[in-house]
């Protein structure tokens, strides 16, 4: 059977949770499938021939096609996902990491038309860096605007890049890594090679759950919190170990315990 799936450029998380497993299901059924998606998304469909992934869109819309389902629900529509960790872990990088990798994902942008809500502030970031950077290869991941397609949110200045360059030079800013991969592919490779991630509500919490290890998610608002989806089925993406936090101090307490494990 020949199938064409046009994503219609939905939010990043919607595509990962709803459309990727749908495409993968067709692939497992030996259907001939073509996906029309955003620029930079080819790596999420690595199992398809290159000419079957059309990176048509350059920006994302606020919603998704209702026919693909809803992500804020207590039941996951499709539970079989590609094994990103096994595929991307063996990819070679120019940068050499001396210690086990942990990735700290963050965002600082408008949410639901309001000021930033779910983010790691400078004080919390500073504490995380102090705790983890001596013992791990710590990668900080807040994508600059030129790394990802534009969506319905505005990115604001946080001061985090200056914090790293002035006070935590041993922390690696993912934006500064010069590798021969697209930004999304680099995120998948690093995530697959890491022992775990710290993330925030939104796309980073989803992507961080796609490549195994642990994922400590900071979230204070959103459909994921309302429907408890983090704890109900985020682990099904890759058997990732999920823990959630709604206060900075409880997250930091958990981060302190990482060194003890």
mmCIF file of C-alpha atoms in Angstrom:
data_model
loop_
_atom_site.group_PDB
_atom_site.id
_atom_site.type_symbol
_atom_site.label_atom_id
_atom_site.label_comp_id
_atom_site.label_asym_id
_atom_site.label_seq_id
_atom_site.Cartn_x
_atom_site.Cartn_y
_atom_site.Cartn_z
ATOM 1 C CA UNK A 1 0.000 0.000 0.000
ATOM 2 C CA UNK A 2 1.237 3.500 -0.849
ATOM 3 C CA UNK A 3 0.688 6.157 1.814
ATOM 4 C CA UNK A 4 1.492 9.864 1.960
ATOM 5 C CA UNK A 5 1.426 11.585 5.347
ATOM 6 C CA UNK A 6 1.516 15.380 5.332
ATOM 7 C CA UNK A 7 2.345 16.592 8.825
ATOM 8 C CA UNK A 8 1.081 20.122 8.030
ATOM 9 C CA UNK A 9 3.932 21.469 10.186
ATOM 10 C CA UNK A 10 2.495 20.906 13.676
ATOM 11 C CA UNK A 11 4.213 21.695 16.952
ATOM 12 C CA UNK A 12 7.417 19.692 17.402
ATOM 13 C CA UNK A 13 6.018 17.553 20.214
ATOM 14 C CA UNK A 14 2.871 16.669 18.305
ATOM 15 C CA UNK A 15 4.901 15.340 15.399
ATOM 16 C CA UNK A 16 7.141 13.258 17.662
ATOM 17 C CA UNK A 17 4.335 11.696 19.675
ATOM 18 C CA UNK A 18 1.604 11.288 17.059
ATOM 19 C CA UNK A 19 3.069 11.243 13.560
ATOM 20 C CA UNK A 20 6.442 9.514 13.985
ATOM 21 C CA UNK A 21 4.923 6.301 15.444
ATOM 22 C CA UNK A 22 2.170 6.365 12.796
ATOM 23 C CA UNK A 23 4.765 6.485 10.044
ATOM 24 C CA UNK A 24 6.779 3.781 11.782
ATOM 25 C CA UNK A 25 3.687 1.593 11.981
ATOM 26 C CA UNK A 26 3.228 1.869 8.214
ATOM 27 C CA UNK A 27 6.910 1.081 7.769
ATOM 28 C CA UNK A 28 6.605 -2.086 9.868
ATOM 29 C CA UNK A 29 3.606 -3.065 7.729
ATOM 30 C CA UNK A 30 5.861 -2.781 4.642
ATOM 31 C CA UNK A 31 3.796 0.064 3.201
ATOM 32 C CA UNK A 32 5.459 2.461 0.765
ATOM 33 C CA UNK A 33 5.227 5.712 2.672
ATOM 34 C CA UNK A 34 6.122 9.328 1.941
ATOM 35 C CA UNK A 35 6.287 11.933 4.722
ATOM 36 C CA UNK A 36 5.982 15.678 4.168
ATOM 37 C CA UNK A 37 7.527 17.438 7.135
ATOM 38 C CA UNK A 38 9.614 20.368 8.393
ATOM 39 C CA UNK A 39 13.204 21.138 7.546
ATOM 40 C CA UNK A 40 15.573 19.285 9.863
ATOM 41 C CA UNK A 41 13.166 16.432 10.636
ATOM 42 C CA UNK A 42 14.580 13.809 8.253
ATOM 43 C CA UNK A 43 16.577 12.132 11.040
ATOM 44 C CA UNK A 44 13.413 11.173 12.937
ATOM 45 C CA UNK A 45 12.412 9.090 9.908
ATOM 46 C CA UNK A 46 15.837 7.482 9.458
ATOM 47 C CA UNK A 47 14.185 4.116 8.720
ATOM 48 C CA UNK A 48 12.722 5.453 5.442
ATOM 49 C CA UNK A 49 14.613 5.910 2.160
ATOM 50 C CA UNK A 50 15.897 9.465 1.833
ATOM 51 C CA UNK A 51 13.617 10.330 -1.080
ATOM 52 C CA UNK A 52 10.562 9.340 0.985
ATOM 53 C CA UNK A 53 11.048 12.225 3.425
ATOM 54 C CA UNK A 54 10.183 15.632 1.988
ATOM 55 C CA UNK A 55 11.317 18.536 4.180
ATOM 56 C CA UNK A 56 8.830 21.050 2.802
ATOM 57 C CA UNK A 57 7.962 23.376 5.691
ATOM 58 C CA UNK A 58 10.183 26.080 7.198
ATOM 59 C CA UNK A 59 8.018 27.041 10.214
ATOM 60 C CA UNK A 60 5.575 25.340 12.538
ATOM 61 C CA UNK A 61 1.905 26.031 13.198
ATOM 62 C CA UNK A 62 0.296 26.235 16.627
ATOM 63 C CA UNK A 63 -1.871 23.142 16.307
ATOM 64 C CA UNK A 64 -1.923 19.777 14.588
ATOM 65 C CA UNK A 65 -4.335 18.041 12.246
ATOM 66 C CA UNK A 66 -7.019 16.617 14.531
ATOM 67 C CA UNK A 67 -7.083 13.382 12.533
ATOM 68 C CA UNK A 68 -3.685 12.477 14.001
ATOM 69 C CA UNK A 69 -5.031 12.581 17.550
ATOM 70 C CA UNK A 70 -4.242 14.473 20.739
ATOM 71 C CA UNK A 71 -1.131 14.360 22.937
ATOM 72 C CA UNK A 72 -2.775 15.594 26.135
ATOM 73 C CA UNK A 73 -4.603 12.413 27.013
ATOM 74 C CA UNK A 74 -4.065 9.622 29.504
ATOM 75 C CA UNK A 75 -3.675 6.980 26.801
ATOM 76 C CA UNK A 76 -0.904 6.963 24.200
ATOM 77 C CA UNK A 77 -2.353 6.413 20.711
ATOM 78 C CA UNK A 78 0.600 4.442 19.293
ATOM 79 C CA UNK A 79 3.081 2.783 21.635
ATOM 80 C CA UNK A 80 5.705 1.478 19.194
ATOM 81 C CA UNK A 81 8.478 3.987 18.438
ATOM 82 C CA UNK A 82 11.721 3.716 16.455
ATOM 83 C CA UNK A 83 14.745 2.672 18.495
ATOM 84 C CA UNK A 84 16.612 5.957 18.232
ATOM 85 C CA UNK A 85 19.135 5.096 20.919
ATOM 86 C CA UNK A 86 20.423 1.958 19.177
ATOM 87 C CA UNK A 87 20.595 3.674 15.807
ATOM 88 C CA UNK A 88 22.215 6.970 16.792
ATOM 89 C CA UNK A 89 24.513 5.851 19.612
ATOM 90 C CA UNK A 90 27.122 4.535 17.177
ATOM 91 C CA UNK A 91 27.330 7.762 15.153
ATOM 92 C CA UNK A 92 30.799 9.327 15.282
ATOM 93 C CA UNK A 93 31.399 12.838 16.610
ATOM 94 C CA UNK A 94 34.377 15.147 16.227
ATOM 95 C CA UNK A 95 34.179 16.212 19.859
ATOM 96 C CA UNK A 96 35.622 13.809 22.427
ATOM 97 C CA UNK A 97 33.833 13.525 25.758
ATOM 98 C CA UNK A 98 36.079 12.456 28.630
ATOM 99 C CA UNK A 99 33.265 11.625 31.070
ATOM 100 C CA UNK A 100 29.715 10.304 31.025
ATOM 101 C CA UNK A 101 27.413 12.762 29.264
ATOM 102 C CA UNK A 102 24.455 14.503 30.892
ATOM 103 C CA UNK A 103 22.381 16.983 28.895
ATOM 104 C CA UNK A 104 20.616 19.952 30.479
ATOM 105 C CA UNK A 105 17.785 21.072 28.199
ATOM 106 C CA UNK A 106 16.087 24.415 28.658
ATOM 107 C CA UNK A 107 13.813 26.956 26.993
ATOM 108 C CA UNK A 108 12.932 30.572 27.619
ATOM 109 C CA UNK A 109 10.124 31.639 25.335
ATOM 110 C CA UNK A 110 6.503 32.712 25.365
ATOM 111 C CA UNK A 111 4.068 29.970 26.306
ATOM 112 C CA UNK A 112 0.378 30.115 25.419
ATOM 113 C CA UNK A 113 0.790 33.791 24.571
ATOM 114 C CA UNK A 114 2.238 34.567 27.994
ATOM 115 C CA UNK A 115 5.690 35.157 29.453
ATOM 116 C CA UNK A 116 7.986 32.125 29.983
ATOM 117 C CA UNK A 117 6.587 29.675 32.531
ATOM 118 C CA UNK A 118 8.376 26.323 32.301
ATOM 119 C CA UNK A 119 12.107 27.067 32.353
ATOM 120 C CA UNK A 120 15.242 26.685 34.448
ATOM 121 C CA UNK A 121 16.254 30.106 35.767
ATOM 122 C CA UNK A 122 19.845 31.303 36.072
ATOM 123 C CA UNK A 123 20.147 30.497 39.770
ATOM 124 C CA UNK A 124 18.948 26.928 39.237
ATOM 125 C CA UNK A 125 21.148 26.478 36.182
ATOM 126 C CA UNK A 126 24.132 27.732 38.124
ATOM 127 C CA UNK A 127 23.496 25.192 40.888
ATOM 128 C CA UNK A 128 23.057 22.345 38.394
ATOM 129 C CA UNK A 129 26.316 23.301 36.688
ATOM 130 C CA UNK A 130 28.140 23.458 40.032
ATOM 131 C CA UNK A 131 26.846 20.042 41.051
ATOM 132 C CA UNK A 132 27.341 18.112 37.824
ATOM 133 C CA UNK A 133 30.094 19.712 35.731
ATOM 134 C CA UNK A 134 33.030 18.447 37.860
ATOM 135 C CA UNK A 135 32.034 14.797 37.383
ATOM 136 C CA UNK A 136 30.260 14.671 34.031
ATOM 137 C CA UNK A 137 30.606 15.975 30.501
ATOM 138 C CA UNK A 138 27.765 18.458 30.826
ATOM 139 C CA UNK A 139 26.036 19.717 27.678
ATOM 140 C CA UNK A 140 23.672 22.678 27.826
ATOM 141 C CA UNK A 141 20.935 22.643 25.205
ATOM 142 C CA UNK A 142 18.825 25.741 24.655
ATOM 143 C CA UNK A 143 18.710 26.055 20.867
ATOM 144 C CA UNK A 144 19.384 29.457 19.377
ATOM 145 C CA UNK A 145 16.717 30.736 16.982
ATOM 146 C CA UNK A 146 18.717 29.813 13.880
ATOM 147 C CA UNK A 147 18.928 26.152 14.923
ATOM 148 C CA UNK A 148 15.215 25.299 14.802
ATOM 149 C CA UNK A 149 12.185 26.219 12.643
ATOM 150 C CA UNK A 150 10.209 29.221 13.821
ATOM 151 C CA UNK A 151 6.961 28.438 15.615
ATOM 152 C CA UNK A 152 4.259 30.398 17.419
ATOM 153 C CA UNK A 153 6.479 31.356 20.379
ATOM 154 C CA UNK A 154 9.023 34.136 20.785
ATOM 155 C CA UNK A 155 12.462 33.306 22.192
ATOM 156 C CA UNK A 156 13.717 35.669 24.921
ATOM 157 C CA UNK A 157 17.154 36.379 26.349
ATOM 158 C CA UNK A 158 17.910 34.565 29.594
ATOM 159 C CA UNK A 159 21.603 35.259 30.160
ATOM 160 C CA UNK A 160 22.426 31.554 30.201
ATOM 161 C CA UNK A 161 24.940 31.679 27.364
ATOM 162 C CA UNK A 162 26.852 34.433 29.168
ATOM 163 C CA UNK A 163 26.704 32.405 32.379
ATOM 164 C CA UNK A 164 28.456 29.524 30.648
ATOM 165 C CA UNK A 165 31.065 31.622 28.853
ATOM 166 C CA UNK A 166 31.993 33.606 31.966
ATOM 167 C CA UNK A 167 31.534 31.223 34.904
ATOM 168 C CA UNK A 168 31.203 27.642 33.622
ATOM 169 C CA UNK A 169 33.596 27.218 30.737
ATOM 170 C CA UNK A 170 33.653 23.447 31.340
ATOM 171 C CA UNK A 171 29.962 23.261 30.376
ATOM 172 C CA UNK A 172 29.483 22.634 26.641
ATOM 173 C CA UNK A 173 26.998 24.846 24.798
ATOM 174 C CA UNK A 174 25.437 22.622 22.137
ATOM 175 C CA UNK A 175 25.122 25.629 19.836
ATOM 176 C CA UNK A 176 28.916 25.870 19.715
ATOM 177 C CA UNK A 177 29.554 22.244 18.734
ATOM 178 C CA UNK A 178 30.767 22.028 15.141
ATOM 179 C CA UNK A 179 29.570 18.658 13.896
ATOM 180 C CA UNK A 180 28.575 17.384 10.467
ATOM 181 C CA UNK A 181 24.951 16.768 11.383
ATOM 182 C CA UNK A 182 21.676 18.676 11.409
ATOM 183 C CA UNK A 183 20.769 20.122 14.796
ATOM 184 C CA UNK A 184 18.059 17.532 15.438
ATOM 185 C CA UNK A 185 20.372 14.696 14.448
ATOM 186 C CA UNK A 186 23.029 16.045 16.799
ATOM 187 C CA UNK A 187 20.471 16.120 19.615
ATOM 188 C CA UNK A 188 19.568 12.487 18.944
ATOM 189 C CA UNK A 189 23.217 11.411 18.824
ATOM 190 C CA UNK A 190 24.141 13.200 22.038
ATOM 191 C CA UNK A 191 21.002 11.977 23.772
ATOM 192 C CA UNK A 192 21.765 8.402 22.747
ATOM 193 C CA UNK A 193 25.322 8.644 24.063
ATOM 194 C CA UNK A 194 24.258 10.270 27.353
ATOM 195 C CA UNK A 195 23.368 8.597 30.635
ATOM 196 C CA UNK A 196 20.509 11.006 31.135
ATOM 197 C CA UNK A 197 18.941 14.415 30.724
ATOM 198 C CA UNK A 198 17.374 17.232 32.650
ATOM 199 C CA UNK A 199 14.588 18.882 30.672
ATOM 200 C CA UNK A 200 11.581 21.180 30.890
ATOM 201 C CA UNK A 201 7.970 20.846 29.772
ATOM 202 C CA UNK A 202 7.548 20.948 26.004
ATOM 203 C CA UNK A 203 9.523 19.585 23.097
ATOM 204 C CA UNK A 204 12.717 19.046 25.087
ATOM 205 C CA UNK A 205 10.969 16.771 27.589
ATOM 206 C CA UNK A 206 9.648 14.647 24.725
ATOM 207 C CA UNK A 207 12.898 14.446 22.767
ATOM 208 C CA UNK A 208 14.823 13.754 25.990
ATOM 209 C CA UNK A 209 12.596 10.725 26.554
ATOM 210 C CA UNK A 210 13.335 9.258 23.113
ATOM 211 C CA UNK A 211 16.873 8.034 23.775
ATOM 212 C CA UNK A 212 16.840 6.101 27.041
ATOM 213 C CA UNK A 213 18.674 6.853 30.267
ATOM 214 C CA UNK A 214 16.953 9.068 32.816
ATOM 215 C CA UNK A 215 14.944 12.228 32.222
ATOM 216 C CA UNK A 216 14.279 14.638 35.072
ATOM 217 C CA UNK A 217 11.493 16.942 33.875
ATOM 218 C CA UNK A 218 10.737 20.356 35.381
ATOM 219 C CA UNK A 219 7.123 21.318 34.674
ATOM 220 C CA UNK A 220 4.697 23.646 36.413
ATOM 221 C CA UNK A 221 2.028 24.099 33.755
ATOM 222 C CA UNK A 222 0.745 22.401 30.614
ATOM 223 C CA UNK A 223 -1.479 19.591 29.417
ATOM 224 C CA UNK A 224 1.184 17.067 30.408
ATOM 225 C CA UNK A 225 0.846 18.174 34.026
ATOM 226 C CA UNK A 226 -2.953 18.265 33.894
ATOM 227 C CA UNK A 227 -3.234 14.738 32.453
ATOM 228 C CA UNK A 228 -0.148 13.274 34.182
ATOM 229 C CA UNK A 229 1.203 12.048 30.855
ATOM 230 C CA UNK A 230 4.839 12.371 31.966
ATOM 231 C CA UNK A 231 4.304 9.624 34.504
ATOM 232 C CA UNK A 232 1.733 7.597 32.564
ATOM 233 C CA UNK A 233 3.465 6.972 29.238
ATOM 234 C CA UNK A 234 6.581 9.042 28.498
ATOM 235 C CA UNK A 235 8.647 6.009 29.510
ATOM 236 C CA UNK A 236 7.163 4.082 26.575
ATOM 237 C CA UNK A 237 9.133 6.129 24.046
ATOM 238 C CA UNK A 238 12.399 4.344 24.911
ATOM 239 C CA UNK A 239 12.113 2.817 28.395
ATOM 240 C CA UNK A 240 13.471 6.103 29.702
ATOM 241 C CA UNK A 241 13.332 6.557 33.480
ATOM 242 C CA UNK A 242 11.058 9.567 34.060
ATOM 243 C CA UNK A 243 10.911 11.734 37.162
ATOM 244 C CA UNK A 244 9.001 15.015 37.392
ATOM 245 C CA UNK A 245 9.475 18.138 39.494
ATOM 246 C CA UNK A 246 7.436 21.316 39.931
ATOM 247 C CA UNK A 247 9.844 23.180 42.229
ATOM 248 C CA UNK A 248 13.457 24.122 41.668
ATOM 249 C CA UNK A 249 14.590 22.965 45.111
ATOM 250 C CA UNK A 250 13.200 19.440 44.694
ATOM 251 C CA UNK A 251 14.819 19.176 41.248
ATOM 252 C CA UNK A 252 18.156 20.287 42.692
ATOM 253 C CA UNK A 253 17.853 17.753 45.494
ATOM 254 C CA UNK A 254 17.430 15.002 42.870
ATOM 255 C CA UNK A 255 20.356 16.339 40.850
ATOM 256 C CA UNK A 256 22.572 16.143 43.932
ATOM 257 C CA UNK A 257 21.766 12.443 44.206
ATOM 258 C CA UNK A 258 22.935 11.704 40.645
ATOM 259 C CA UNK A 259 26.540 11.677 41.871
ATOM 260 C CA UNK A 260 25.613 9.095 44.472
ATOM 261 C CA UNK A 261 24.282 6.584 41.921
#
